[in-house]
Coordinates of C-alpha atoms and ligand atoms in Angstrom, one line a residue:
Chain A
M1 CA -73.3 -164.5 111.7
P2 CA -72.2 -167.5 113.6
I3 CA -74.0 -168.1 116.9
L4 CA -71.6 -171.0 117.7
S5 CA -68.1 -171.5 116.6
V6 CA -66.2 -174.6 117.6
K7 CA -62.5 -174.7 117.1
K8 CA -60.2 -177.7 117.3
L9 CA -62.4 -179.3 119.9
T10 CA -60.8 -182.4 121.3
K11 CA -61.8 -184.9 124.0
S12 CA -60.0 -188.1 124.9
F13 CA -61.1 -190.7 127.4
G14 CA -57.8 -192.3 128.5
G15 CA -56.4 -193.4 125.2
L16 CA -59.6 -193.1 123.2
M17 CA -60.0 -190.0 121.1
A18 CA -63.8 -189.6 121.2
V19 CA -63.7 -186.2 119.5
S20 CA -60.6 -184.8 117.8
N21 CA -60.0 -181.5 116.2
V22 CA -63.6 -180.8 115.4
N23 CA -64.3 -177.4 113.8
M24 CA -67.8 -176.3 113.4
E25 CA -69.7 -173.1 112.7
I26 CA -73.4 -172.6 113.1
N27 CA -75.2 -169.5 111.9
K28 CA -78.0 -167.8 113.6
G29 CA -81.4 -169.3 112.6
E30 CA -79.8 -172.4 110.9
L31 CA -81.0 -175.9 111.3
V32 CA -77.9 -178.1 111.1
G33 CA -77.6 -181.9 111.3
L34 CA -74.8 -183.8 113.0
I35 CA -74.7 -187.4 111.7
G36 CA -72.3 -190.3 111.8
P37 CA -72.1 -194.0 112.6
N38 CA -72.6 -195.4 116.2
G39 CA -69.8 -194.3 118.5
A40 CA -68.6 -191.5 116.1
G41 CA -68.5 -189.1 119.0
K42 CA -71.8 -187.1 118.3
T43 CA -73.1 -187.2 121.9
T44 CA -69.7 -186.4 123.2
V45 CA -69.7 -183.2 121.1
F46 CA -73.0 -182.3 122.8
N47 CA -71.6 -183.1 126.2
L48 CA -68.7 -180.8 125.5
L49 CA -70.8 -178.0 124.2
T50 CA -73.1 -178.1 127.2
G51 CA -70.4 -178.4 129.8
I52 CA -71.1 -181.9 131.0
Y53 CA -67.6 -182.8 129.9
E54 CA -64.6 -180.5 129.9
P55 CA -62.7 -180.5 126.6
S56 CA -59.2 -181.8 126.5
S57 CA -58.4 -178.9 124.2
G58 CA -60.1 -176.5 121.8
T59 CA -62.6 -173.6 122.2
V60 CA -66.3 -173.1 122.0
T61 CA -67.5 -169.6 121.3
F62 CA -71.1 -168.6 121.8
D63 CA -72.7 -165.4 120.6
S64 CA -75.3 -164.4 123.1
N65 CA -77.1 -161.2 121.8
G66 CA -74.0 -159.9 120.1
V67 CA -71.6 -160.6 122.9
K68 CA -69.1 -163.4 122.1
K69 CA -68.1 -165.6 124.9
D70 CA -65.9 -168.6 125.3
I71 CA -67.9 -171.2 127.1
Q72 CA -65.7 -174.2 127.1
G73 CA -65.1 -175.4 130.7
L74 CA -68.1 -173.5 132.1
K75 CA -70.5 -175.4 134.4
P76 CA -73.6 -176.8 132.6
H77 CA -76.0 -174.5 134.5
A78 CA -74.0 -171.4 133.4
I79 CA -74.1 -172.5 129.8
S80 CA -77.8 -173.1 130.0
K81 CA -78.2 -169.5 131.3
I82 CA -76.3 -168.2 128.3
G83 CA -78.9 -169.7 126.0
L84 CA -77.8 -173.3 125.1
A85 CA -80.3 -176.0 125.8
R86 CA -80.3 -179.7 125.0
T87 CA -82.2 -183.0 125.1
F88 CA -80.7 -186.3 126.1
Q89 CA -80.4 -189.3 123.8
N90 CA -80.9 -191.6 126.8
I91 CA -83.9 -189.6 128.1
R92 CA -83.1 -188.0 131.5
L93 CA -86.4 -186.6 132.6
F94 CA -87.1 -186.1 136.3
K95 CA -88.9 -189.4 136.2
D96 CA -90.7 -189.3 139.5
L97 CA -92.0 -185.8 139.1
T98 CA -95.1 -184.6 137.2
V99 CA -94.9 -183.6 133.6
I100 CA -95.6 -179.9 134.5
D101 CA -93.0 -179.9 137.2
N102 CA -90.4 -181.1 134.7
V103 CA -91.1 -178.0 132.7
R104 CA -91.4 -175.7 135.7
I105 CA -88.0 -176.7 137.0
A106 CA -86.4 -175.8 133.6
M107 CA -88.1 -172.4 134.0
H108 CA -86.5 -171.8 137.4
Q109 CA -83.6 -169.8 136.1
N110 CA -86.1 -167.0 135.1
V111 CA -88.1 -167.0 138.4
K112 CA -87.8 -163.7 140.2
Y113 CA -89.0 -164.3 143.7
G114 CA -86.5 -165.1 146.4
L115 CA -86.0 -167.5 149.3
I116 CA -88.0 -165.4 151.8
S117 CA -90.9 -165.4 149.5
S118 CA -90.6 -169.1 149.1
F119 CA -90.7 -169.7 152.9
L120 CA -93.7 -167.5 153.5
H121 CA -95.5 -167.7 150.2
L122 CA -95.7 -164.0 149.9
P123 CA -97.7 -162.3 147.1
S124 CA -94.7 -162.4 144.7
Y125 CA -94.7 -166.2 145.2
S126 CA -98.4 -166.6 144.1
R127 CA -98.0 -164.2 141.2
E128 CA -94.9 -165.8 139.8
E129 CA -96.1 -169.4 140.4
A130 CA -99.3 -168.6 138.5
L131 CA -97.3 -167.2 135.7
L132 CA -94.9 -170.1 135.7
T133 CA -97.7 -172.6 135.6
E134 CA -99.4 -170.8 132.8
K135 CA -96.3 -170.6 130.7
S136 CA -95.5 -174.3 131.3
L137 CA -98.9 -175.3 130.2
E138 CA -98.6 -173.3 127.0
L139 CA -95.4 -175.2 126.2
L140 CA -96.9 -178.5 127.1
K141 CA -99.8 -177.8 124.8
I142 CA -97.5 -176.9 121.9
L143 CA -95.9 -180.4 122.4
K144 CA -99.3 -182.0 122.7
L145 CA -98.8 -182.9 126.4
G146 CA -101.3 -180.5 127.9
H147 CA -103.7 -183.2 128.9
K148 CA -100.8 -185.2 130.6
K149 CA -99.6 -182.3 132.9
D150 CA -100.2 -184.1 136.2
E151 CA -98.9 -187.5 135.1
L152 CA -95.5 -188.7 136.4
A153 CA -92.9 -188.3 133.6
K154 CA -92.0 -192.0 133.9
N155 CA -95.5 -193.1 133.1
L156 CA -95.5 -191.4 129.7
P157 CA -95.1 -193.5 126.6
Y158 CA -91.7 -193.3 125.0
G159 CA -92.6 -190.9 122.2
E160 CA -94.2 -188.5 124.7
Q161 CA -91.1 -188.6 126.9
R162 CA -89.1 -187.4 123.9
H163 CA -91.6 -184.6 123.5
L164 CA -91.3 -183.7 127.1
E165 CA -87.5 -183.6 126.8
I166 CA -88.0 -180.9 124.1
A167 CA -90.6 -179.0 126.1
R168 CA -88.2 -178.9 129.1
A169 CA -85.3 -177.7 126.9
L170 CA -87.5 -175.0 125.4
A171 CA -88.5 -173.9 128.9
T172 CA -85.0 -172.7 129.5
K173 CA -85.5 -170.1 126.7
P174 CA -82.6 -171.1 124.6
A175 CA -81.2 -169.4 121.5
L176 CA -79.5 -172.6 120.4
L177 CA -81.2 -175.9 120.9
L178 CA -79.3 -179.2 120.7
L179 CA -81.5 -182.3 120.0
D180 CA -79.8 -185.7 120.5
E181 CA -81.7 -188.3 118.4
P182 CA -85.2 -186.8 119.0
A183 CA -86.8 -189.4 116.7
A184 CA -85.2 -192.5 118.3
G185 CA -87.7 -195.2 119.0
M186 CA -90.5 -193.4 117.0
N187 CA -92.4 -195.0 114.2
P188 CA -92.5 -193.4 110.7
A189 CA -95.7 -191.6 111.3
E190 CA -94.5 -190.1 114.6
T191 CA -91.2 -189.2 113.0
S192 CA -92.8 -187.3 110.3
Q193 CA -95.0 -185.4 112.8
L194 CA -91.8 -184.7 114.8
T195 CA -90.1 -183.4 111.7
E196 CA -92.9 -180.8 111.2
L197 CA -92.9 -179.9 114.9
I198 CA -89.2 -179.2 114.8
S199 CA -89.4 -176.9 111.8
W200 CA -92.4 -175.2 113.4
I201 CA -90.7 -174.6 116.8
R202 CA -87.7 -173.2 115.1
K203 CA -89.8 -170.5 113.5
E204 CA -92.1 -169.9 116.5
F205 CA -89.2 -169.6 119.0
D206 CA -86.7 -168.0 116.7
L207 CA -84.2 -170.8 117.3
T208 CA -81.0 -172.1 115.9
I209 CA -81.0 -175.9 116.0
L210 CA -78.3 -178.5 115.9
L211 CA -79.6 -182.0 115.8
I212 CA -78.1 -185.5 116.0
E213 CA -80.2 -188.1 114.2
H214 CA -79.9 -191.6 112.7
D215 CA -83.2 -191.3 110.8
M216 CA -82.0 -190.0 107.4
S217 CA -85.6 -189.2 106.3
L218 CA -85.8 -186.6 109.0
V219 CA -82.2 -185.3 108.5
M220 CA -82.4 -184.9 104.8
K221 CA -85.8 -183.3 104.9
I222 CA -85.2 -180.5 107.4
C223 CA -81.5 -179.9 107.8
E224 CA -80.0 -177.1 105.8
R225 CA -76.5 -178.2 106.4
I226 CA -74.9 -181.3 107.7
Y227 CA -71.7 -182.2 109.5
V228 CA -70.6 -185.8 109.3
L229 CA -68.5 -187.3 112.2
D230 CA -66.6 -190.5 112.0
Y231 CA -64.2 -191.8 114.6
G232 CA -64.3 -188.4 116.3
T233 CA -63.3 -186.3 113.3
V234 CA -65.4 -184.3 110.8
I235 CA -65.2 -186.1 107.5
A236 CA -67.6 -184.0 105.5
E237 CA -69.7 -180.9 105.7
G238 CA -72.3 -179.5 103.3
T239 CA -75.9 -179.5 102.1
P240 CA -78.0 -182.7 102.2
E241 CA -77.4 -183.1 98.4
E242 CA -73.6 -182.8 98.8
I243 CA -73.6 -185.2 101.8
K244 CA -75.6 -187.8 100.0
N245 CA -73.1 -187.9 97.2
N246 CA -69.9 -187.6 99.2
K247 CA -67.6 -190.6 98.8
R248 CA -66.2 -190.6 102.3
V249 CA -69.6 -190.4 103.8
I250 CA -70.8 -193.3 101.7
E251 CA -67.8 -195.3 102.8
A252 CA -68.4 -194.5 106.5
Y253 CA -72.0 -195.6 106.1
L254 CA -71.0 -198.7 104.2
G255 CA -74.1 -200.5 103.1
E256 CA -76.6 -197.8 103.9
D257 CA -78.1 -196.1 100.9
L258 CA -78.3 -192.4 101.7
N259 CA -79.9 -191.6 98.3
N260 CA -83.0 -193.4 99.0
A261 CA -83.4 -191.8 102.4
G262 CA -85.8 -188.9 102.7
D263 CA -88.3 -190.1 100.0
Chain B
M1 CA -110.4 -173.4 142.9
K2 CA -110.0 -170.2 145.0
K3 CA -112.8 -171.3 147.3
T4 CA -111.4 -174.7 148.1
A5 CA -108.0 -173.1 148.7
K6 CA -109.6 -170.8 151.2
S7 CA -111.6 -173.5 152.9
N8 CA -108.5 -175.7 153.1
L9 CA -106.7 -172.9 154.8
A10 CA -109.6 -172.6 157.2
I11 CA -109.5 -176.3 158.0
K12 CA -105.8 -176.2 158.5
L13 CA -106.1 -173.2 160.9
V14 CA -108.9 -174.8 162.9
S15 CA -107.0 -178.1 163.3
L16 CA -103.8 -176.3 164.3
V17 CA -105.6 -174.2 166.9
S18 CA -107.6 -177.1 168.3
T19 CA -104.5 -179.3 168.5
F20 CA -102.8 -176.5 170.5
A21 CA -105.9 -176.0 172.7
I22 CA -106.5 -179.7 173.4
I23 CA -102.9 -180.4 174.5
Q24 CA -102.8 -177.2 176.5
L25 CA -106.0 -178.4 178.3
L26 CA -104.6 -181.8 178.9
I27 CA -101.5 -180.2 180.5
Y28 CA -103.7 -178.0 182.6
L29 CA -105.7 -181.0 183.8
D30 CA -102.4 -182.7 184.5
I31 CA -103.4 -185.7 182.3
I32 CA -100.1 -184.8 180.5
N33 CA -98.0 -184.8 183.6
D34 CA -94.4 -183.6 183.9
Y35 CA -93.1 -186.9 182.6
L36 CA -95.3 -186.9 179.5
Q37 CA -94.4 -183.2 179.0
A38 CA -90.8 -184.3 178.5
T39 CA -92.0 -186.8 175.9
L40 CA -94.0 -184.0 174.2
A41 CA -90.9 -181.8 174.1
T42 CA -88.8 -184.7 172.7
I43 CA -91.4 -185.3 170.0
C44 CA -91.5 -181.7 169.0
I45 CA -87.7 -181.4 168.9
N46 CA -87.5 -184.6 166.9
I47 CA -90.1 -183.3 164.4
I48 CA -88.0 -180.2 163.8
L49 CA -84.8 -182.3 163.4
A50 CA -86.4 -184.9 161.1
V51 CA -88.2 -182.4 158.9
S52 CA -85.1 -180.3 158.4
L53 CA -82.9 -183.4 157.8
N54 CA -85.6 -184.6 155.3
L55 CA -85.1 -181.4 153.3
I56 CA -81.4 -182.3 153.0
T57 CA -81.6 -186.0 152.6
G58 CA -85.1 -186.8 151.4
F59 CA -85.8 -183.9 149.1
T60 CA -82.3 -182.8 147.9
G61 CA -80.9 -186.3 148.0
Q62 CA -77.7 -185.4 150.0
F63 CA -76.9 -188.1 152.6
S64 CA -75.9 -186.2 155.8
L65 CA -74.9 -187.6 159.1
G66 CA -74.1 -184.2 160.6
H67 CA -77.4 -183.1 162.1
A68 CA -76.3 -183.6 165.8
G69 CA -73.5 -181.2 165.1
F70 CA -75.8 -178.4 164.0
M71 CA -78.1 -179.2 166.9
S72 CA -75.3 -178.8 169.4
I73 CA -74.4 -175.4 168.0
G74 CA -77.9 -174.3 168.6
A75 CA -78.0 -175.8 172.0
Y76 CA -74.7 -174.3 173.3
T77 CA -75.4 -170.9 171.8
C78 CA -78.9 -170.7 173.3
A79 CA -77.7 -172.1 176.7
L80 CA -74.8 -169.6 176.9
I81 CA -77.1 -166.7 176.0
T82 CA -79.9 -167.6 178.4
L83 CA -77.5 -168.3 181.2
R84 CA -76.3 -164.7 181.0
N85 CA -79.7 -163.2 180.1
P86 CA -82.4 -165.4 181.7
T87 CA -85.4 -163.5 180.3
I88 CA -87.9 -164.2 177.6
P89 CA -86.2 -161.8 175.1
G90 CA -83.0 -163.5 176.0
F91 CA -84.5 -166.9 175.2
I92 CA -85.9 -165.7 171.9
L93 CA -82.5 -164.2 171.1
G94 CA -80.8 -167.4 172.2
V95 CA -82.9 -169.6 169.9
L96 CA -82.5 -167.3 166.9
S97 CA -78.7 -166.9 167.5
G98 CA -78.4 -170.7 167.8
A99 CA -80.2 -171.1 164.5
V100 CA -78.1 -168.5 162.7
A101 CA -74.9 -169.9 164.1
A102 CA -75.8 -173.4 163.0
A103 CA -76.8 -172.1 159.6
L104 CA -73.5 -170.2 159.2
V105 CA -71.5 -173.4 160.0
G106 CA -73.8 -175.3 157.6
A107 CA -73.0 -172.9 154.8
I108 CA -69.2 -172.9 155.5
V109 CA -69.0 -176.7 155.8
G110 CA -71.4 -177.3 153.0
L111 CA -69.5 -175.5 150.3
P112 CA -66.5 -177.9 150.2
T113 CA -68.2 -181.1 151.4
L114 CA -71.3 -181.1 149.2
R115 CA -69.0 -181.8 146.2
L116 CA -68.8 -185.3 147.6
R117 CA -71.5 -187.8 146.8
G118 CA -73.3 -190.6 148.7
D119 CA -71.3 -192.5 151.2
Y120 CA -68.4 -190.0 151.0
L121 CA -70.6 -187.1 151.9
A122 CA -72.1 -189.1 154.8
I123 CA -68.6 -189.7 156.1
A124 CA -67.6 -186.1 155.6
T125 CA -70.6 -184.7 157.5
L126 CA -70.1 -187.3 160.2
G127 CA -66.5 -186.0 160.6
M128 CA -67.7 -182.4 160.7
S129 CA -70.2 -183.3 163.5
E130 CA -67.5 -185.0 165.5
I131 CA -65.2 -182.0 165.1
I132 CA -67.9 -179.7 166.4
R133 CA -68.4 -182.0 169.3
I134 CA -64.7 -182.1 170.1
V135 CA -64.4 -178.4 169.9
F136 CA -67.2 -178.0 172.5
L137 CA -65.5 -180.6 174.6
N138 CA -62.3 -178.7 174.6
L139 CA -63.6 -175.1 175.0
D140 CA -63.5 -175.7 178.7
E141 CA -63.7 -172.1 179.7
I142 CA -66.9 -171.4 177.8
T143 CA -68.6 -174.8 177.6
N144 CA -67.4 -176.4 180.8
G145 CA -66.0 -179.3 178.8
A146 CA -67.2 -182.8 179.5
A147 CA -69.1 -181.8 182.6
G148 CA -71.4 -179.8 180.4
L149 CA -73.6 -176.8 181.2
Q150 CA -76.0 -177.0 184.1
D151 CA -79.0 -175.0 185.3
I152 CA -79.9 -173.7 181.9
P153 CA -82.9 -171.5 182.4
Q154 CA -86.1 -173.3 181.3
F155 CA -88.3 -171.3 179.1
T156 CA -89.6 -173.9 176.8
N157 CA -93.2 -174.8 177.3
W158 CA -95.9 -176.2 175.1
M159 CA -96.6 -172.8 173.6
W160 CA -93.0 -172.2 172.4
L161 CA -92.7 -175.8 171.3
F162 CA -95.9 -175.5 169.3
I163 CA -94.8 -172.2 167.7
Y164 CA -91.3 -173.4 166.7
T165 CA -92.5 -176.8 165.5
T166 CA -95.4 -175.5 163.3
G167 CA -93.2 -172.7 162.1
T168 CA -90.5 -175.1 161.0
V169 CA -93.0 -177.5 159.3
L170 CA -94.8 -174.6 157.5
I171 CA -91.6 -172.9 156.3
I172 CA -90.0 -176.1 155.0
S173 CA -93.1 -177.4 153.3
N174 CA -93.7 -174.0 151.8
F175 CA -90.1 -174.0 150.5
I176 CA -90.6 -177.4 149.0
K177 CA -93.7 -176.3 147.1
S178 CA -91.7 -173.3 145.6
S179 CA -89.5 -173.0 142.6
H180 CA -86.4 -173.1 144.8
G181 CA -87.7 -176.2 146.4
R182 CA -88.3 -177.9 143.1
A183 CA -84.7 -176.9 142.1
C184 CA -83.5 -178.9 145.2
I185 CA -85.8 -181.9 144.2
S186 CA -84.5 -181.9 140.7
I187 CA -81.0 -182.4 142.0
R188 CA -82.1 -185.5 143.8
E189 CA -83.9 -186.7 140.7
D190 CA -81.1 -186.3 138.2
E191 CA -78.2 -183.9 139.0
I192 CA -76.9 -183.8 135.4
A193 CA -80.2 -183.0 133.9
A194 CA -80.9 -180.4 136.6
E195 CA -77.6 -178.7 135.8
A196 CA -78.4 -178.8 132.0
M197 CA -81.7 -177.1 132.8
G198 CA -79.9 -174.2 134.5
I199 CA -80.0 -175.3 138.1
S200 CA -76.8 -174.7 139.9
S201 CA -76.4 -177.9 141.9
T202 CA -73.8 -176.5 144.3
K203 CA -76.0 -173.5 145.1
Y204 CA -79.1 -175.5 145.9
K205 CA -77.3 -178.2 147.8
V206 CA -75.7 -175.5 150.0
T207 CA -79.1 -173.8 150.3
A208 CA -80.8 -176.9 151.5
F209 CA -77.9 -177.8 153.8
T210 CA -78.0 -174.3 155.3
I211 CA -81.8 -174.2 155.9
G212 CA -81.6 -177.7 157.4
A213 CA -78.8 -176.6 159.7
F214 CA -80.8 -173.5 160.7
F215 CA -83.7 -175.5 162.0
A216 CA -81.5 -178.2 163.6
G217 CA -80.0 -175.2 165.5
I218 CA -83.5 -174.3 166.7
A219 CA -84.1 -177.9 167.8
G220 CA -80.9 -177.8 169.8
A221 CA -81.8 -174.5 171.4
L222 CA -85.2 -175.9 172.4
Y223 CA -83.5 -179.0 173.8
A224 CA -81.2 -177.0 176.0
S225 CA -84.0 -174.9 177.3
T226 CA -86.3 -177.9 178.0
F227 CA -83.9 -180.2 179.7
N228 CA -81.7 -177.6 181.6
F229 CA -78.6 -179.6 180.9
I230 CA -76.3 -180.2 178.0
D231 CA -73.0 -181.9 177.5
P232 CA -71.1 -182.9 174.3
K233 CA -72.0 -186.6 174.7
I234 CA -75.6 -185.8 174.0
F235 CA -74.7 -184.7 170.5
G236 CA -72.7 -187.7 169.4
F237 CA -73.0 -189.9 166.3
S238 CA -75.9 -191.8 167.7
K239 CA -78.1 -188.6 167.9
S240 CA -77.6 -188.1 164.1
I241 CA -78.5 -191.7 163.5
D242 CA -81.7 -191.3 165.7
V243 CA -82.8 -188.4 163.4
L244 CA -82.0 -190.4 160.3
V245 CA -84.0 -193.3 161.6
I246 CA -87.0 -191.1 162.0
V247 CA -86.6 -189.7 158.5
V248 CA -86.2 -193.1 156.8
L249 CA -89.0 -194.6 158.9
G250 CA -91.4 -191.8 157.9
G251 CA -90.3 -191.9 154.3
L252 CA -87.6 -189.9 152.5
G253 CA -89.3 -187.0 150.9
S254 CA -92.4 -186.9 153.0
I255 CA -92.9 -184.2 155.6
S256 CA -96.0 -185.8 157.0
G257 CA -94.0 -189.1 157.3
S258 CA -91.3 -187.4 159.4
I259 CA -94.0 -186.0 161.7
I260 CA -95.8 -189.3 162.1
A261 CA -92.6 -191.2 162.7
A262 CA -91.4 -188.7 165.3
V263 CA -94.7 -189.0 167.1
L264 CA -94.9 -192.8 166.9
L265 CA -91.3 -193.3 168.1
G266 CA -91.7 -190.8 170.9
I267 CA -94.8 -192.6 172.2
I268 CA -93.2 -196.0 171.7
T269 CA -90.0 -195.2 173.5
T270 CA -92.0 -193.7 176.4
Y271 CA -93.9 -196.9 176.9
L272 CA -90.9 -199.0 176.4
Q273 CA -89.3 -197.3 179.5
A274 CA -91.3 -200.0 181.4
F275 CA -89.0 -202.6 179.9
A276 CA -85.9 -200.6 180.5
N277 CA -83.4 -203.5 180.2
I278 CA -84.6 -204.7 176.8
Q279 CA -85.8 -201.3 175.5
M280 CA -83.1 -201.0 172.9
I281 CA -83.6 -204.5 171.6
L282 CA -87.3 -204.0 171.2
Y283 CA -86.8 -200.7 169.5
S284 CA -84.3 -202.2 167.0
V285 CA -86.4 -205.2 166.3
L286 CA -89.4 -202.9 165.6
L287 CA -87.3 -200.9 163.1
I288 CA -86.1 -204.0 161.4
I289 CA -89.7 -205.3 161.0
I290 CA -90.9 -202.0 159.6
M291 CA -88.0 -201.8 157.2
I292 CA -88.7 -205.3 156.0
F293 CA -92.3 -204.8 155.4
R294 CA -92.2 -201.1 154.3
P295 CA -88.7 -200.3 153.0
Q296 CA -89.9 -197.0 151.5
G297 CA -91.0 -195.8 155.0
L298 CA -94.4 -195.3 156.4
M299 CA -95.4 -192.7 153.9
G300 CA -93.1 -193.3 151.0
S301 CA -92.7 -189.9 149.4
K302 CA -96.5 -189.1 149.8
E303 CA -98.0 -186.4 151.9
I304 CA -101.1 -186.4 153.9
S305 CA -103.3 -183.7 152.6
L306 CA -106.9 -182.6 152.9
S307 CA -107.6 -184.1 149.5
V308 CA -106.4 -187.5 150.8
F309 CA -109.0 -187.2 153.5
S310 CA -111.7 -186.3 151.1
K311 CA -110.8 -189.1 148.8
L312 CA -110.8 -191.4 151.8
G313 CA -114.2 -190.1 152.7
D314 CA -115.4 -190.7 149.2
S315 CA -114.2 -194.3 149.2
L316 CA -115.7 -195.0 152.6
K317 CA -119.0 -193.5 151.3
S318 CA -118.9 -195.6 148.2
K319 CA -118.1 -198.7 150.2
K320 CA -121.0 -198.0 152.5
G321 CA -123.2 -197.5 149.5
R322 CA -122.3 -201.0 148.2
V323 CA -123.1 -202.8 151.5
Ligands
ATP401 N1 -67.7 -191.0 129.7 C1 -67.0 -191.7 128.8 N2 -66.0 -192.5 129.1 C2 -65.3 -193.2 128.3 N3 -65.6 -193.3 127.0 C3 -66.7 -192.6 126.5 C4 -67.4 -191.8 127.4 N4 -68.4 -191.2 126.7 C5 -68.3 -191.7 125.4 N5 -67.2 -192.5 125.3 C6 -66.8 -193.2 124.1 O1 -66.6 -192.2 123.1 C7 -67.0 -192.7 121.8 C8 -68.1 -191.8 121.2 O2 -69.3 -191.9 122.0 P1 -70.6 -191.1 121.7 O3 -71.6 -191.5 122.7 O4 -70.2 -189.7 121.6 O5 -71.0 -191.7 120.3 P2 -72.3 -191.3 119.4 O6 -71.8 -190.8 118.1 O7 -73.2 -190.4 120.1 O8 -72.9 -192.7 119.2 P3 -74.4 -193.2 119.1 O9 -74.9 -192.9 117.7 O10 -74.4 -194.6 119.4 O11 -75.2 -192.4 120.1 C9 -67.5 -194.1 122.1 O12 -66.4 -195.0 121.7 C10 -67.8 -194.1 123.5 O13 -67.6 -195.4 124.0
MG402 MG1 -75.1 -190.6 120.9

């Protein structure tokens, strides 16, 4: 059962076709990779799925609890509420806020107390805030950031900032999680830890995951299916084995040896 | 944890009550004379204006030059109501109606203009404020046009100023410490990320703008009821700039900064009256000097809190220990 179906998705920037005629189908519970050379249009696909860009044409259909909904053209916050969350390749944390506030902000859409309670700090405020803080801490602990909760996000080392991006996305309670190069800038040890963490959160939070990644060791190890993008079009789709041996993919990645990756 | 929270609350209450009592005593003893009472009122009104603008500009990150417009709506509404009904209930009704009217205009104007960013938003809010001023100027029959409204009943005294000022500060700082307030702050930090995390940026910009306008309306109502006289000139462009100066001087995103700056500027301008002819020059030079040496404002985005005092106490103690 597809949770996300993308049909003929196209985005042009002036004359440049950043994404053209992309078809994609992701099933509930799958962990799918989106790979491709630099500038292939991967991040643009994420921006289209999450409403940051409006598609030039094409449809994006999202299945939220059995109800199918076309989400192309919706505002990002509306898409987030439907159950799609993401991390950013170029880290966009709330830099000058604390680690825990980053997570609490992402939980805001599920907060139940209203404005009056926020003005007067009525009992519902204290109750909900306590709950919010507790849940945020739980998430931070899962991503090994519990001890850093009061640090400013900008003061975290790079790898931990990437972890916080994931914690913040999880805080929105997504059904589908989009990870844009979660291992960028990490060393091999950190990457292998992250690989395990991603598989673990998928099970723990009952998630479907679509991830962009250049690190083939990570991609080949955990992705069940892979889409390959080149110059804005999907040039291949299949299991890691199929992708490794696909001629067009090898050409697109000229010089890189996909067969050795993942060992 | 619970215990310190309780004792903090107690300390806050005690300091609030004693501030009120001390100033009330000074007024009673005529040490704060009529002239200084006007300064006191100006300071309180400016605190309300600055804290509410800080919510819009410092915390939500939306550059607004429209505060004088909201203030004038509060002032005219309250003046017109108390002129017809010069009683305490009339005054209370006047202040609240002024605030609600300003908030309504804030919400209506905010929806289309808050799509704009930075300088464009500043110009749009400035334009809105000028339109409001010109409307008041031309509604002769109601507002008496350029001649303004005279003999507005004076109800404002230290008690009312104190109630409205502490009320404003408490409500806005409570809001900022809530999930809704954090939603506003996240827009200032990174609007795209905030949206991607499910925060409707339009909703929270308009919310901040409306709350800010509400309290600017209260400030305007208090102004009318303190100084007995209003005309459209009072609420021109330069009034909005005055408020912005206080906010920037105190620190964008610091409530305590806005309060400190409002008090300091109030005192400074009072004493500069002695040099009436070069007053504006001195004032401007002072601002330039502060901005050169402390561009983030007096407080940056920090707040004074009781824990700061206890830390200060600790560091003093440890210094003493070393000597
Ligand atoms: N806002 C924009 N305006 C104009 N061009 C853009 C914009 N966003 C992306 N592009 C262009 O679209 C193309 C695809 O960019 P995109 O960021 O999606 O690539 P990518 O596959 O994520 O690359 P990388 O692996 O380097 O992150 C690039 O040529 C890029 O310059
Ligand atoms: Mg990218």
